[in-house]
Amino acid sequence: MTDIAFPINCFAELPTPFYAYSIDLLHQTLQTATNAAGPDAHIHYAVKANANPVILQKIAKAGFGADCVSGGEIEAALAAGFDAKKIVYAGVGKTDAEILRGIDAGIGCFNVESAEELEIIAALASERNKTVRVALRVNPNVDAHTHKHITTGLSENKFGINLEALQPIAERALALPSVELYGLHFHIGSQLLDMSPYAELCAKINDLQDSLSKNGIFVNSINVGGGLGVDYDDPDKNPIADFDTYFATFKNGLKLRDGQTLHFELGRSIVAQCGSLISRCIYVKHGTVKKFVILDAGMTELIRPALYSARHKIQNISATEGSPTETYDVVGPVCESSDVFVCDGLLPVTQRGDFIAIRSAGAYGEVMASNYNCRKLHPAYFIN
Ligand SMILES: *Cc1c(COP(=O)(O)O)cnc(C)c1O
């Protein structure tokens, strides 16, 4: 059970909880993704998955662009060294101040989510005497078959412009002098392991391009978003996401026009597996029927289980190989009933003081941490 990327002796003295990141695995992941994508694809790392400055700097150094969803993320990406021209900016609620920040920084593209937003971006760009690139975020009505809180591509969803509404908004973008209609943007959901929704997305994009070109509308770029899933059940067997199959699905499925560039916005698949949340067992409590392992980490450090019933592999890394096992509910200390990492999980017999690793916590972990219950934010350590 000590089969973990992090040697326990290197953090035995550290106070818990904390995040431990394997920089080696991050590098291998970035390299694998880059090779699989090929020289013509542009990958914009989705900053919202993990905005730790060290992680951002490594990803920027690897040549990736950034996908931002707020002014704060644009600041973080610029500070980490991302090239402003490789920043794309999505989000349904961009404020005027955030839009101006993007314009002034000279970001590569605004991914526009509504007709009203397009008008505001155009007005602010014209105030600055600039022409800005926009991509229209299209809601392709593809069911990603993922958890309802992380599906984004259905019509009844706050994200994107519905297919029926697209043509007039595209025409309006063409007519506005301060914007350049640069591309079409899509993002159908997250943690997709089955590639068929992506194949369906490709078919929708091909149809859409056909109907737009009939009306004389051509765009320079197609951005298919992110969402590639990772193996939460067995991160040691599959430490790197299946980038080959993912990129091949788009290469085979999309009919790009001459000169069109292809963009991706991967978040989770870049950073999930390189991070673990390391905690200690504070108490083992015997209920009437259940046994509880109570950790010093909870939903304040990793909210995914509480927020969308996500499962993470949990390991007792203090236990010795072959020790007897026991069924536990592994829970955090926060005063919410949903602060549970697993119900009826099988762990080696656990005692107060044991180190417990919650794996695959590199994406949507540290970045979603909160001070709820007046808890403090916890540090990250990097292992080479
Ligand atoms: C969240 C998000 C992504 C990244 O999703 P992952 O599942 O982490 O790959 C990409 N694009 C947009 C617009 C997003 O909101």
XYZ file of C-alpha atoms and ligand atoms in Angstrom:
399
model
C 0.000 0.000 0.000
C 3.009 2.326 -0.070
C 2.636 2.305 -3.823
C 2.488 6.076 -4.150
C 4.427 8.568 -6.209
C 5.563 10.363 -3.044
C 8.051 8.827 -0.597
C 6.586 9.149 2.879
C 9.945 9.818 4.567
C 10.322 13.123 2.724
C 7.341 14.665 4.476
C 7.097 12.737 7.745
C 7.844 15.846 9.795
C 5.533 18.220 7.961
C 2.290 19.444 9.465
C -0.768 18.216 7.575
C -2.810 18.686 5.493
C -0.929 19.785 2.394
C -0.848 19.261 -1.337
C 2.052 17.289 -2.807
C 2.789 17.692 -6.493
C 5.049 15.525 -8.609
C 6.812 17.851 -11.011
C 8.168 14.830 -12.913
C 4.681 13.582 -13.638
C 3.547 17.067 -14.639
C 6.443 17.293 -17.106
C 5.751 13.847 -18.529
C 2.085 14.748 -18.914
C 2.880 18.023 -20.695
C 5.308 16.230 -23.003
C 2.851 13.442 -23.796
C 0.036 15.910 -24.505
C 2.284 18.040 -26.717
C 3.439 15.036 -28.749
C -0.070 13.645 -29.115
C -1.510 17.001 -30.163
C 1.025 17.393 -32.959
C 2.681 20.555 -34.202
C -0.460 22.203 -35.593
C -2.685 22.099 -32.523
C -2.749 24.842 -29.900
C -3.348 23.817 -26.297
C -4.551 26.455 -23.844
C -4.271 25.158 -20.287
C -7.504 25.808 -18.359
C -6.164 27.817 -15.424
C -9.220 27.121 -13.298
C -8.099 23.495 -12.807
C -5.050 24.554 -10.787
C -3.689 28.087 -10.521
C -0.765 27.350 -8.206
C 1.966 29.736 -9.470
C 4.634 27.015 -9.662
C 2.350 24.743 -11.693
C 1.369 27.657 -13.967
C 5.015 28.563 -14.584
C 5.881 24.989 -15.599
C 2.952 24.855 -18.012
C 3.784 28.265 -19.491
C 7.423 27.140 -19.950
C 6.208 24.090 -21.855
C 4.778 26.477 -24.450
C 1.089 26.103 -23.645
C -1.371 28.961 -23.911
C -3.890 29.709 -21.162
C -7.660 29.465 -21.000
C -8.963 31.952 -18.439
C -12.435 32.461 -17.034
C -11.904 35.635 -14.989
C -9.762 38.741 -14.765
C -7.982 37.173 -11.813
C -7.008 34.196 -13.956
C -5.695 36.537 -16.668
C -3.511 38.211 -14.008
C -2.303 34.823 -12.741
C -1.509 33.627 -16.278
C 0.404 36.804 -17.147
C 2.325 36.679 -13.849
C 3.307 33.059 -14.555
C 4.741 34.014 -17.927
C 2.037 32.927 -20.368
C 2.193 34.814 -23.644
C -0.780 37.231 -23.674
C -1.461 36.381 -27.325
C -1.973 32.744 -26.318
C -4.599 33.623 -23.692
C -8.235 32.941 -24.476
C -10.903 34.283 -22.163
C -14.284 32.596 -21.647
C -17.013 33.065 -19.045
C -20.683 34.037 -19.060
C -20.265 37.012 -16.728
C -17.257 39.053 -17.782
C -17.395 42.476 -16.119
C -16.373 45.680 -17.906
C -13.217 45.887 -15.778
C -12.284 42.314 -16.676
C -12.881 42.905 -20.383
C -10.755 46.065 -20.291
C -7.975 44.156 -18.536
C -8.033 41.603 -21.339
C -8.044 44.291 -24.030
C -5.177 46.203 -22.409
C -3.115 43.039 -21.953
C -3.610 42.182 -25.626
C -5.027 38.706 -25.065
C -5.493 36.443 -28.068
C -9.243 35.973 -28.078
C -12.444 36.629 -26.153
C -14.776 33.643 -26.157
C -18.138 35.399 -26.273
C -21.129 33.771 -24.614
C -24.047 36.087 -25.463
C -25.250 38.793 -27.871
C -25.165 41.416 -25.146
C -21.594 40.568 -24.171
C -20.519 40.978 -27.807
C -21.889 44.543 -27.849
C -20.087 45.428 -24.607
C -16.760 44.012 -25.781
C -17.110 45.924 -29.053
C -17.928 49.170 -27.245
C -15.030 48.829 -24.796
C -12.597 47.923 -27.589
C -13.679 50.941 -29.566
C -13.178 53.146 -26.463
C -9.584 51.897 -26.444
C -9.243 52.322 -30.224
C -8.510 48.646 -30.595
C -9.822 45.741 -32.611
C -10.149 42.570 -30.570
C -10.537 38.987 -31.676
C -13.674 37.193 -30.634
C -14.775 33.597 -30.897
C -18.437 32.797 -30.447
C -19.013 30.130 -27.842
C -21.563 27.825 -29.364
C -23.758 25.548 -27.366
C -23.786 22.484 -29.629
C -26.441 20.604 -27.648
C -24.232 17.558 -27.146
C -24.824 15.501 -24.010
C -21.449 14.798 -22.431
C -23.016 12.065 -20.243
C -21.094 13.319 -17.283
C -22.235 14.604 -13.879
C -24.981 17.240 -14.187
C -22.833 19.839 -12.442
C -20.049 19.484 -15.014
C -22.024 19.146 -18.239
C -22.029 22.408 -20.146
C -23.053 21.717 -23.735
C -26.824 21.202 -23.519
C -29.212 23.930 -24.745
C -30.707 24.531 -21.309
C -27.411 25.623 -19.886
C -26.132 29.044 -18.966
C -23.058 28.646 -21.186
C -22.733 29.609 -24.830
C -24.949 30.701 -27.709
C -27.611 28.304 -28.974
C -27.265 27.032 -32.543
C -30.459 28.815 -33.671
C -29.180 32.165 -32.419
C -25.728 31.884 -33.916
C -26.143 33.212 -37.448
C -27.439 36.712 -36.528
C -24.812 37.107 -33.794
C -22.053 36.094 -36.226
C -23.367 38.650 -38.721
C -23.441 41.287 -36.028
C -19.806 40.475 -35.087
C -18.807 40.873 -38.737
C -20.497 44.272 -38.839
C -18.846 45.639 -35.691
C -15.606 47.424 -36.633
C -13.876 46.970 -33.258
C -14.166 43.176 -33.237
C -12.774 40.543 -35.552
C -14.878 37.395 -35.792
C -11.970 35.038 -35.313
C -13.385 31.679 -34.309
C -15.958 29.311 -32.948
C -15.616 27.942 -29.442
C -17.133 24.842 -27.840
C -16.810 23.119 -24.472
C -19.228 20.310 -23.727
C -18.274 19.180 -20.229
C -15.645 17.658 -18.031
C -14.253 14.254 -17.007
C -15.180 12.574 -20.309
C -13.653 9.119 -20.706
C -15.922 7.984 -23.534
C -14.920 9.726 -26.765
C -18.323 9.435 -28.472
C -19.618 12.857 -27.297
C -16.470 14.350 -28.868
C -17.157 12.509 -32.128
C -20.703 13.891 -31.980
C -19.275 17.366 -31.358
C -17.053 17.038 -34.454
C -20.057 16.138 -36.596
C -21.989 19.147 -35.242
C -19.056 21.460 -35.946
C -18.780 20.138 -39.523
C -22.498 20.738 -40.119
C -22.287 24.164 -38.561
C -19.326 25.163 -40.704
C -21.199 23.995 -43.808
C -24.242 26.072 -42.992
C -22.185 29.131 -42.027
C -20.157 28.985 -45.239
C -23.383 28.837 -47.257
C -24.051 32.242 -45.732
C -20.555 33.454 -46.496
C -19.217 33.175 -42.956
C -15.733 31.773 -42.437
C -13.714 31.674 -39.234
C -9.964 31.278 -38.696
C -10.072 29.089 -35.641
C -11.989 26.215 -34.126
C -11.650 25.787 -30.372
C -13.101 22.521 -29.080
C -12.591 23.241 -25.359
C -11.428 20.644 -22.873
C -12.920 17.966 -20.682
C -10.712 14.917 -21.189
C -11.083 12.697 -18.118
C -8.559 10.931 -15.928
C -8.560 7.590 -14.097
C -9.562 8.437 -10.527
C -9.881 4.751 -9.606
C -6.364 3.724 -10.533
C -4.007 6.692 -10.883
C -0.947 4.436 -10.597
C -2.028 2.339 -13.583
C -3.025 5.383 -15.653
C -1.008 8.360 -14.450
C -1.317 10.047 -17.849
C -4.641 10.614 -19.610
C -5.303 9.017 -22.991
C -4.203 12.003 -25.072
C -3.587 9.909 -28.209
C -7.198 8.771 -28.504
C -8.506 12.204 -27.544
C -6.574 14.178 -30.166
C -7.097 11.474 -32.814
C -10.875 11.790 -32.320
C -10.705 15.421 -33.426
C -8.142 14.861 -36.172
C -10.311 12.149 -37.673
C -13.662 13.780 -37.007
C -13.184 17.442 -37.883
C -13.181 18.768 -41.418
C -11.084 21.879 -40.972
C -11.020 24.455 -43.759
C -7.725 25.539 -45.313
C -5.784 27.733 -42.926
C -8.024 27.065 -39.945
C -6.255 26.588 -36.613
C -7.382 24.040 -34.035
C -7.414 24.896 -30.335
C -7.918 22.829 -27.174
C -8.485 23.885 -23.577
C -7.386 21.048 -21.323
C -7.403 21.468 -17.567
C -8.039 18.370 -15.500
C -6.111 15.977 -17.753
C -2.973 18.125 -17.431
C -2.828 18.455 -13.645
C -5.144 15.979 -11.865
C -2.779 13.046 -11.494
C 0.328 14.977 -10.447
C -1.227 16.095 -7.154
C -2.240 14.374 -3.930
C -3.806 15.783 -0.815
C -1.848 14.473 2.157
C -3.543 14.370 5.531
C -3.309 12.597 8.870
C -5.926 10.520 10.597
C -6.905 12.443 13.736
C -9.296 9.877 15.205
C -10.819 6.510 14.435
C -14.370 6.566 15.723
C -16.490 3.470 16.240
C -20.163 4.183 15.521
C -22.970 1.688 16.159
C -22.341 -0.026 12.859
C -19.773 2.028 10.974
C -16.206 2.935 11.662
C -15.064 6.420 10.756
C -11.586 7.563 9.852
C -11.595 11.274 10.666
C -8.967 13.244 8.756
C -7.439 16.676 9.271
C -8.306 17.416 5.615
C -11.851 17.908 4.452
C -14.055 19.558 1.877
C -12.214 22.821 2.522
C -9.098 21.274 0.925
C -10.830 19.084 -1.692
C -14.481 19.824 -2.337
C -15.084 17.491 -5.293
C -16.573 14.585 -3.280
C -18.942 16.934 -1.413
C -19.793 19.024 -4.475
C -20.377 16.365 -7.095
C -20.063 13.000 -5.413
C -16.635 12.525 -6.959
C -14.567 9.518 -5.941
C -10.847 9.684 -5.277
C -8.506 6.834 -4.493
C -7.638 6.959 -0.783
C -4.481 5.339 0.542
C -3.138 4.787 4.017
C 0.516 5.358 3.216
C 1.667 4.610 6.775
C 0.333 1.059 6.665
C 2.723 -1.750 5.855
C 2.323 -4.030 2.876
C -0.189 -6.810 3.436
C -1.704 -5.454 6.664
C -5.329 -6.458 7.412
C -8.074 -4.242 6.026
C -11.218 -2.700 7.439
C -14.244 -0.875 6.040
C -14.431 2.807 6.950
C -16.225 6.001 6.107
C -13.375 8.438 5.538
C -14.524 11.903 6.550
C -13.216 15.420 7.067
C -13.520 17.640 10.143
C -15.799 20.280 8.590
C -19.279 20.799 10.022
C -21.223 19.601 6.979
C -22.694 16.124 6.529
C -21.414 16.082 2.959
C -17.811 16.383 4.158
C -17.150 12.733 3.320
C -14.382 11.435 1.069
C -15.743 7.905 0.823
C -18.493 5.779 2.360
C -17.652 2.152 3.112
C -14.140 2.348 1.718
C -11.674 -0.459 2.254
C -8.419 0.647 3.918
C -5.671 -1.080 5.869
C -6.523 -0.974 9.583
C -5.961 2.679 10.358
C -4.902 4.435 13.531
C -4.539 7.958 14.801
C -1.517 9.617 13.200
C -1.453 7.568 9.987
C -0.761 9.469 6.786
C -3.672 9.298 4.361
C -3.181 10.292 0.713
C -6.120 11.355 -1.388
C -4.964 10.836 -4.917
C -5.642 12.655 -8.195
C -6.186 15.908 -6.309
C -4.144 18.098 -8.669
C -7.205 19.392 -10.534
C -10.010 21.294 -8.822
C -8.380 20.651 -5.431
C -6.135 23.386 -4.078
C -7.719 25.932 -6.411
C -11.163 25.366 -4.858
C -9.933 25.460 -1.257
C -11.880 27.669 1.123
C -11.634 29.192 4.580
C -14.977 27.749 5.653
C -15.085 27.065 9.401
C -12.241 29.634 9.625
C -9.835 26.979 8.457
C -6.598 28.221 6.980
C -5.392 27.556 3.458
C -2.771 24.836 3.349
C 0.594 24.774 1.593
C 1.789 22.884 -1.459
C 5.097 21.021 -1.781
C 6.782 19.989 -4.989
C 8.624 16.733 -5.414
C 11.035 16.189 -8.249
C -13.413 24.220 -17.314
C -13.198 24.570 -18.714
C -12.238 23.886 -19.461
C -11.390 22.768 -18.900
O -12.111 21.639 -18.545
P -11.341 20.342 -18.050
O -12.419 19.357 -17.822
O -10.630 20.683 -16.785
O -10.394 19.921 -19.137
C -12.050 24.279 -20.768
N -12.776 25.271 -21.324
C -13.704 25.950 -20.630
C -14.450 27.041 -21.294
C -13.943 25.624 -19.314
O -14.883 26.289 -18.630
